[in-house]
CSV table of C-alpha atoms in Angstrom, one decimal:
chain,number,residue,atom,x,y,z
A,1103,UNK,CA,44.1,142.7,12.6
A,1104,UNK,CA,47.3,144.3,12.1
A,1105,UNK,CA,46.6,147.4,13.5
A,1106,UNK,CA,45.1,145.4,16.5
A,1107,UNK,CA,48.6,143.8,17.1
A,1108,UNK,CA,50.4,146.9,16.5
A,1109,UNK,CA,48.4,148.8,19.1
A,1110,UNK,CA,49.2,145.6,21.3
A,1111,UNK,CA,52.6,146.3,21.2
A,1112,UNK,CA,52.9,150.2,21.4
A,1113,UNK,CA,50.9,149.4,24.9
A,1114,UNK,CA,53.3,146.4,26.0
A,1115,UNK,CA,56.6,149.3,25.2
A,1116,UNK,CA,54.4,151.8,27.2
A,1117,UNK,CA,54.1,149.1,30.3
A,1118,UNK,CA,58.0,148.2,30.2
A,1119,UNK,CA,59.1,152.3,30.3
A,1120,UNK,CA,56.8,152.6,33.2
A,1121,UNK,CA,58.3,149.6,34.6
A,1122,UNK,CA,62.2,150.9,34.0
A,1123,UNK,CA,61.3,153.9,35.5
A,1124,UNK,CA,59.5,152.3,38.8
A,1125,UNK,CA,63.0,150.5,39.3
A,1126,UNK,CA,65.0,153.1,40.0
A,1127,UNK,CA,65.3,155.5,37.6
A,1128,UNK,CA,65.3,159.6,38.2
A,1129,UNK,CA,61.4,159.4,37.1
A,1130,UNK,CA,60.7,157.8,40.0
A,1131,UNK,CA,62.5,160.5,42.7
A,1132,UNK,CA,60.3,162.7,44.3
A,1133,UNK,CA,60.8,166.5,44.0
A,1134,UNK,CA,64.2,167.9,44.8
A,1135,UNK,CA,65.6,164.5,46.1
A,1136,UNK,CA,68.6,162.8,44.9
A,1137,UNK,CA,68.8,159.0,45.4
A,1138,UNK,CA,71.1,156.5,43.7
A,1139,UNK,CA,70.8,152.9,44.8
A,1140,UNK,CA,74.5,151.9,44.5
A,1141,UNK,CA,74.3,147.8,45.1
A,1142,UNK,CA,77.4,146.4,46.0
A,1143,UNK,CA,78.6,142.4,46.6
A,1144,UNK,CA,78.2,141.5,50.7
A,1145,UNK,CA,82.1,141.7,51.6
A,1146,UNK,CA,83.0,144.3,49.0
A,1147,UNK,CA,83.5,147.8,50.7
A,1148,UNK,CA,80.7,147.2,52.9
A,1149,UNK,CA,79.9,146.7,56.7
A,1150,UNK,CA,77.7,146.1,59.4
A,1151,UNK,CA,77.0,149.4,59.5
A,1152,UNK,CA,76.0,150.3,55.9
A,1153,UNK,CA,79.5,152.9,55.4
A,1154,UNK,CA,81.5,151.4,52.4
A,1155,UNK,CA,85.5,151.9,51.0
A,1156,UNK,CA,86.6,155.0,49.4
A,1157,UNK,CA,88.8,155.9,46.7
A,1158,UNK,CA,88.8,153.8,43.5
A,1159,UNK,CA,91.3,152.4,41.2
A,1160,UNK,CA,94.8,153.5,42.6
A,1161,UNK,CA,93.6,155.6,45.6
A,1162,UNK,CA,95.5,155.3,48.5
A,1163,UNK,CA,93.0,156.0,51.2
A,1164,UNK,CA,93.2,153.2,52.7
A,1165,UNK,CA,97.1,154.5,54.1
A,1166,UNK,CA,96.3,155.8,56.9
A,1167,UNK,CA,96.4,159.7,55.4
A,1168,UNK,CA,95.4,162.6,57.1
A,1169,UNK,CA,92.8,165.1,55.7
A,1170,UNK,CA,92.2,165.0,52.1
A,1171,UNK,CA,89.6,165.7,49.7
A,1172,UNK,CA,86.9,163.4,49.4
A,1173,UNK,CA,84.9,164.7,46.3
A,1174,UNK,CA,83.1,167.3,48.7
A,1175,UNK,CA,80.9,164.6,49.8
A,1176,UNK,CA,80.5,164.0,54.1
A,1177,UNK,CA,81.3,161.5,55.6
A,1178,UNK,CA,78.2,159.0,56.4
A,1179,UNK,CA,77.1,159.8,60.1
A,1180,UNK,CA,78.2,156.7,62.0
A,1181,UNK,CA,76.2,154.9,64.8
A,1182,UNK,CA,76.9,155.0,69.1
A,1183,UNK,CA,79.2,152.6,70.0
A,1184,UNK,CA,76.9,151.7,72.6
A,1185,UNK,CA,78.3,149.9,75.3
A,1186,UNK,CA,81.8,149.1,74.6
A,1187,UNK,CA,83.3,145.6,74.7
A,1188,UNK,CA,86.6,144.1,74.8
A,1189,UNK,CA,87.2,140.7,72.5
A,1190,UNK,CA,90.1,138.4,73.1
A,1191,UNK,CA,92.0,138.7,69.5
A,1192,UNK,CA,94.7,135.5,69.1
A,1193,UNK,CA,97.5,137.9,68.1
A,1194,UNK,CA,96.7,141.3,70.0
A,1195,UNK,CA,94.9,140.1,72.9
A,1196,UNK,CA,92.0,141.6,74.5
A,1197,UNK,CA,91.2,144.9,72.2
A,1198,UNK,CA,88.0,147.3,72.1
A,1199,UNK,CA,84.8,147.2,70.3
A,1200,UNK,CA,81.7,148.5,69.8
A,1201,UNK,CA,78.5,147.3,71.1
A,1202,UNK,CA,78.4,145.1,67.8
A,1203,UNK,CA,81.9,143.6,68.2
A,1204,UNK,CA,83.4,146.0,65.5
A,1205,UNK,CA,86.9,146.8,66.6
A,1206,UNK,CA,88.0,150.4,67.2
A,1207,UNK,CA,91.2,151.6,66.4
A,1208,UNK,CA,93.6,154.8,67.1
A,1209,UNK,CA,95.6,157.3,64.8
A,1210,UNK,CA,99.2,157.9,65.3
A,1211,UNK,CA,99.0,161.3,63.9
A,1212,UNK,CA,96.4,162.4,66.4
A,1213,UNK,CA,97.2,163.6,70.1
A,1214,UNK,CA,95.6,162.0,73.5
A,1215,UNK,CA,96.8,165.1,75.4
A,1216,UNK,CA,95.4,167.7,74.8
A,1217,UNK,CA,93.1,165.1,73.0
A,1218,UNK,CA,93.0,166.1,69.0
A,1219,UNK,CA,91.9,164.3,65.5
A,1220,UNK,CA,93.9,164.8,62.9
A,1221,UNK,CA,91.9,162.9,60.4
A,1222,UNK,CA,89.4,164.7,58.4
A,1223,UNK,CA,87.9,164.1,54.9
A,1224,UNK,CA,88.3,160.8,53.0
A,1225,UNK,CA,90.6,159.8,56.1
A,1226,UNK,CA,87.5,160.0,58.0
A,1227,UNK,CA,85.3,157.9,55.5
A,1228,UNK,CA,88.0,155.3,55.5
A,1229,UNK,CA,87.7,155.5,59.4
A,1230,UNK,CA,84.5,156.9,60.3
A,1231,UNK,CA,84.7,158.6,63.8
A,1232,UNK,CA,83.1,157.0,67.0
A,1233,UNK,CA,80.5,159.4,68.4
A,1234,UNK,CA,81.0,160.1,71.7
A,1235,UNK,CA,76.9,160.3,72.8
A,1236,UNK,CA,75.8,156.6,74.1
A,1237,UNK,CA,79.3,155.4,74.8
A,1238,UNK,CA,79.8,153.5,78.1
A,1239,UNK,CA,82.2,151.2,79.3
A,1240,UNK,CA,81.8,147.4,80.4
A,1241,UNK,CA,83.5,146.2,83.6
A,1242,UNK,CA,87.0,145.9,82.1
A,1243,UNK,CA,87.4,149.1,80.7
A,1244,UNK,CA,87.9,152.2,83.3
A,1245,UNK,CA,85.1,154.4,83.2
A,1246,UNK,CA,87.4,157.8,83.9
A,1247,UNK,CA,89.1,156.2,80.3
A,1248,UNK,CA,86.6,157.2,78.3
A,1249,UNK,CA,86.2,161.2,77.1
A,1250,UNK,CA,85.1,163.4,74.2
A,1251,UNK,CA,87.0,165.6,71.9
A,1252,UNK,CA,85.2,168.3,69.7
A,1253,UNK,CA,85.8,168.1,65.9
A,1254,UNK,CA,86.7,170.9,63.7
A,1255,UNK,CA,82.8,169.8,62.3
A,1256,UNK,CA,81.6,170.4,65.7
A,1257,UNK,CA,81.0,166.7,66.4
A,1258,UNK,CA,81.9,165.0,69.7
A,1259,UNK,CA,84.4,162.1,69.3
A,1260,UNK,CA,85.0,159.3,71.4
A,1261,UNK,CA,88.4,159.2,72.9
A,1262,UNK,CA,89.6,156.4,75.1
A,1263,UNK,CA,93.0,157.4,77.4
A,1264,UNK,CA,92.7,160.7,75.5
A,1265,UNK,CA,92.7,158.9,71.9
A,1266,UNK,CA,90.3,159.4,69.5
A,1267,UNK,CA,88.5,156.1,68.6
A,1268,UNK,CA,87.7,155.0,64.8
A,1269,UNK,CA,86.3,152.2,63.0
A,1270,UNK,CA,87.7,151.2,59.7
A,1271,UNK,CA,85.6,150.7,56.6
A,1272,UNK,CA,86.9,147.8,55.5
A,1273,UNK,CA,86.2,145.7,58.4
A,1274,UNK,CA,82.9,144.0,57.8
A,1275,UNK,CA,81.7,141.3,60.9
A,1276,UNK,CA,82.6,142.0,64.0
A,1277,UNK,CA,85.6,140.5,65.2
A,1278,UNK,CA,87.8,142.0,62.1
A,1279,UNK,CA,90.9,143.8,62.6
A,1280,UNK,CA,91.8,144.5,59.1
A,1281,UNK,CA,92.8,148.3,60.1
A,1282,UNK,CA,95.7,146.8,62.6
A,1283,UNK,CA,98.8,148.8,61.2
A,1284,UNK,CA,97.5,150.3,57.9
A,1285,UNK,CA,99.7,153.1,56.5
A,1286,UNK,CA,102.2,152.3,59.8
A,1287,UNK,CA,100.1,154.3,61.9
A,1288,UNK,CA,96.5,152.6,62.9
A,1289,UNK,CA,96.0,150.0,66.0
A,1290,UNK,CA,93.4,149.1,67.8
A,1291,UNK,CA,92.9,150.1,70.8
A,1292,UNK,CA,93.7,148.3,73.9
A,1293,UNK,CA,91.4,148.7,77.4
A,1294,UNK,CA,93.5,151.7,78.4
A,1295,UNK,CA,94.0,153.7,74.9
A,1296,UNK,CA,97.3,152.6,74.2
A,1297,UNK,CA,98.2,150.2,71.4
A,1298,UNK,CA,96.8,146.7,71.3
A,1299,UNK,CA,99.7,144.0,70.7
A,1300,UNK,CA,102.6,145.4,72.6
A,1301,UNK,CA,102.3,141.6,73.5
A,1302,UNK,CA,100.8,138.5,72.3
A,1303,UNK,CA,98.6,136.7,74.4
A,1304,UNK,CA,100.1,134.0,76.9
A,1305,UNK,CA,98.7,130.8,77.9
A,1306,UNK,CA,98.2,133.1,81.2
A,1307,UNK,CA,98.9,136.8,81.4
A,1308,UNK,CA,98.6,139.7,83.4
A,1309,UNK,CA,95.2,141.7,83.1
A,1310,UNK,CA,95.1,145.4,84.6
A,1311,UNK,CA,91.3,145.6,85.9
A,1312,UNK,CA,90.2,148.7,86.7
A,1313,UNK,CA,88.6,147.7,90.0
A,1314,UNK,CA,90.9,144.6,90.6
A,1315,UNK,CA,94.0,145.2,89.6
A,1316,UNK,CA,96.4,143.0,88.6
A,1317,UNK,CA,94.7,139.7,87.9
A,1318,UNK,CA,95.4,137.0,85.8
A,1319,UNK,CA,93.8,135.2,82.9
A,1320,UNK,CA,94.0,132.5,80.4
A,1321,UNK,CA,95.3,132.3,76.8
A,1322,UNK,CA,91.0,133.1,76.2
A,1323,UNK,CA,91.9,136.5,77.9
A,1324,UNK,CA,89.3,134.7,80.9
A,1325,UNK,CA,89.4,135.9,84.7
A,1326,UNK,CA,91.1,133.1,86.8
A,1327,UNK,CA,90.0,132.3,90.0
A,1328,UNK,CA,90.5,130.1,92.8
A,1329,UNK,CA,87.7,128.0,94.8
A,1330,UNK,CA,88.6,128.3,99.4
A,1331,UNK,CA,87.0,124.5,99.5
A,1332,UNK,CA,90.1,123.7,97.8
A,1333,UNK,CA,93.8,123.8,99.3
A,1334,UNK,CA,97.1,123.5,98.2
A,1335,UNK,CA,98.9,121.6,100.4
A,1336,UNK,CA,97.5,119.0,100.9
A,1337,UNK,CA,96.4,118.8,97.7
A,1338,UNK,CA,92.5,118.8,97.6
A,1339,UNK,CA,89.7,119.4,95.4
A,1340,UNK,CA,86.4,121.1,96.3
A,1341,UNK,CA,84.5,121.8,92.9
A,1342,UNK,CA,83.7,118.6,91.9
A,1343,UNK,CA,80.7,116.8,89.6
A,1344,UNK,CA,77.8,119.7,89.2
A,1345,UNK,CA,80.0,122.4,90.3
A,1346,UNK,CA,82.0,121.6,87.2
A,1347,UNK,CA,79.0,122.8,85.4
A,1348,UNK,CA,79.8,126.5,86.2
A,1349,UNK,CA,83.2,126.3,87.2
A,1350,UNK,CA,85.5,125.0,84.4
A,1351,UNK,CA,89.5,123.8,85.2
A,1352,UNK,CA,91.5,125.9,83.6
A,1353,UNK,CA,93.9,124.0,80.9
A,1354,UNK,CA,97.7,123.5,82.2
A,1355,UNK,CA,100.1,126.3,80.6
A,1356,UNK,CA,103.4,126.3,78.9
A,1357,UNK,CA,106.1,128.2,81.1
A,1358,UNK,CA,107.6,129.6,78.1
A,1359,UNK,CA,104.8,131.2,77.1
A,1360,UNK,CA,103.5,133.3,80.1
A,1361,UNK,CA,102.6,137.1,80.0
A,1362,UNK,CA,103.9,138.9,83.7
A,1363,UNK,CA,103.7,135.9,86.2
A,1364,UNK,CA,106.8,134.2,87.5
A,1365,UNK,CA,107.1,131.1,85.9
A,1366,UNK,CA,108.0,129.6,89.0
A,1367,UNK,CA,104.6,130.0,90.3
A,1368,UNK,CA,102.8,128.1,87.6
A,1369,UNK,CA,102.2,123.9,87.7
A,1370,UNK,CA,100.1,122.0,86.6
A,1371,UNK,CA,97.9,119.5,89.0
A,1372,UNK,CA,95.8,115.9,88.4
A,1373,UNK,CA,92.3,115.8,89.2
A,1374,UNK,CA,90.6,112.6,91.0
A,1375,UNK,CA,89.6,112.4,86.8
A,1376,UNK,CA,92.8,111.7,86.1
A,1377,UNK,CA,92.4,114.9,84.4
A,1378,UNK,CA,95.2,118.2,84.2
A,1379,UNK,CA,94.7,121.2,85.8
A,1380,UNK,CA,96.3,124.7,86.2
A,1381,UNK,CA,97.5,125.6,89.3
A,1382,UNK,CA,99.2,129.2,90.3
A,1383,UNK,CA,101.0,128.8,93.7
A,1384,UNK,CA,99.9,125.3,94.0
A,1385,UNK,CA,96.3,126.2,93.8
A,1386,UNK,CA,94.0,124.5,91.3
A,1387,UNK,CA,92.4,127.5,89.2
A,1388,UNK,CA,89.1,127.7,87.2
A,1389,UNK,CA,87.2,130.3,84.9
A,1390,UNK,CA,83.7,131.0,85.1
A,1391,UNK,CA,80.9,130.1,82.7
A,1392,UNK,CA,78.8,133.7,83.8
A,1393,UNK,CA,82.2,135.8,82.2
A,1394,UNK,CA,81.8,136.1,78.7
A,1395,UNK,CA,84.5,138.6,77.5
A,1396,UNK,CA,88.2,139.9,78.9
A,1397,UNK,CA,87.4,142.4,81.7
A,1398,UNK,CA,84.5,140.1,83.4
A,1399,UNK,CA,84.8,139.6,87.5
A,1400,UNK,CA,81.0,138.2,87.6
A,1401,UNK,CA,82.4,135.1,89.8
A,1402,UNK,CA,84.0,137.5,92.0
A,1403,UNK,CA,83.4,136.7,95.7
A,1404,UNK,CA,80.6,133.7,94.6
A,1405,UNK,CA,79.3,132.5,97.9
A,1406,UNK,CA,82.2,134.0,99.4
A,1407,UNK,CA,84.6,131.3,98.3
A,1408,UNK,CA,85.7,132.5,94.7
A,1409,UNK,CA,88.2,135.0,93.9
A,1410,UNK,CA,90.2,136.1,91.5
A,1411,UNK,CA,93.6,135.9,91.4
A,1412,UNK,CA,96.5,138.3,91.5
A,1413,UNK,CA,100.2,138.0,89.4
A,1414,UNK,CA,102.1,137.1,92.8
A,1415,UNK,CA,99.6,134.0,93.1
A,1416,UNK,CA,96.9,135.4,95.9
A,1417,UNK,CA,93.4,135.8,96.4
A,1418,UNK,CA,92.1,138.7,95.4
A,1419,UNK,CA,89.0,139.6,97.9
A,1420,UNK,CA,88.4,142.9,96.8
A,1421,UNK,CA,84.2,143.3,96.1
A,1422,UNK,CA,83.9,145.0,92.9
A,1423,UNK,CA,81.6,148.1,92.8
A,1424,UNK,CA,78.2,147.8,92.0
């Protein structure tokens, strides 16, 4: 009976090694492969896109260095931006990301002309490059903005007005923009390379489109546009009940808080609602429900009786490309 239970248990020991080593362990690797599962909490040097933080306890690789050694190791290969996007941030306005919403950012210490990266080893798993291959840009970004530069590694980078484009590893949902001034010399990028921020978003501002031109939006970094049914003087409204559906009134702005439009130009109108409207040169003005980020013109010449305006308070009939 005893030697019964003891040959139970030898087999049970047996069962719980096999187990252990099913789970993980170096017995269960195939030939000549090396694989650690390395199972870190959501949120904690992880993103979207499976590349984590480096450096440990007292690195400072998240400073924005250039070069460096990073234990010999690559840096993990990252994804196509796919078609770029631009999201309307509260505090840096409209700023460039991926197809996934992850923003992308620019070095200080690299060049735009001749176009040149000068971060390389754990800079560049802090802020994994942006492969050039499957980039494209959406319809507020100019298309002639967006090049390549060659790496030392042989890789093509994205650049965007000659600047090498980044993401940063501690960013996690799209959206984030927790690589906005690390070290004194990260940003993300605005639409035409330069630094997002030089100014914070106005209840309406200026946009530069590249088919447009000068146009203005709202505080929501949203075209603006005005409806011909409707006139200024005397004061009428033409988008009324189901239009409103599509076409919604833009909110009334604050004068002291306007990006590049004379103030003078800006009021603020009732609706037969009783409700406040924007105006811009005395005409009501209205976003569109078919725009869904900064850089959208999709109401442009509706029907022929939308249009965009520009930053002296005027129509805009240009017919967009394409």
């Amino acid at each position: 009976m005893i030697t019964r239970r003891r040959a139970g248990l030898a087999a049970t020991a047996v069962a719980t090694l096999a187990l252990t080593a099913a789970c993980g362990s170096s017995a269960n690797q195939s030939a000549g492969t090396a694989t650690t599962d390395n199972v870190q909490p959501a949120g904690q040097g992880t993103s979207d896109y499976g590349y984590g933080s480096s450096g440990g306890s007292g690195s400072n690789s998240y400073g924005g260095q250039a070069g460096g050694d990073n234990g010999g190791k690559a840096p993990q290969a990252a994804p196509s931006a796919g078609t770029l996007a631009l999201h309307q941030d509260s505090e840096l306005g409209p700023v460039v990301t991926d197809s996934k919403g992850m923003t992308l950012y620019r070095f200080d210490k690299d060049t735009p002309d001749p176009s040149k990266s000068n971060c390389s080893g754990s800079c560049a798993t802090t802020w994994p490059v942006v492969p050039a291959d499957g980039a494209s840009a959406p319809a507020g970004i100019d298309k002639s903005k967006l090049g390549s530069v060659t790496r030392a590694d042989g890789t093509k980078q994205l650049t965007i007005g000659g600047w090498p484009a980044y993401r940063y590893a501690k960013d996690t949902k799209a959206g984030d923009t927790k690589g906005q001034g690390v070290g004194g010399t990260w940003n993300a990028l605005a639409a035409d390379g330069k630094k997002a921020g030089a100014e914070k978003p106005g209840d309406v501002s200026v946009f530069n489109h590249p088919q447009l031109g000068s146009i203005l939006v709202d505080g929501e970094g949203r075209t603006l546009y005005r409806f011909n049914k409707d006139s200024a003087w005397p004061m009428k409204f033409g988008c009324n009940d189901a239009c409103l559906d599509t076409w919604k009134p833009a909110k009334p702005a604050d004068r002291s808080k306007l990006n590049g439009i004379a103030p003078k130009l800006i009021s603020t109108v009732t609706r037969p609602d009783g409700t406040r409207q924007l105006a811009v040169d005395c005409w009501p003005v209205y976003w569109f429900t078919g725009d869904k980020q900064p850089g959208d013109i999709n109401g442009q010449g509706k029907m022929g009786l939308w249009f965009a305006v520009s930053k002296e308070g005027k129509k805009i009939t240009t017919t967009p490309a394409g």
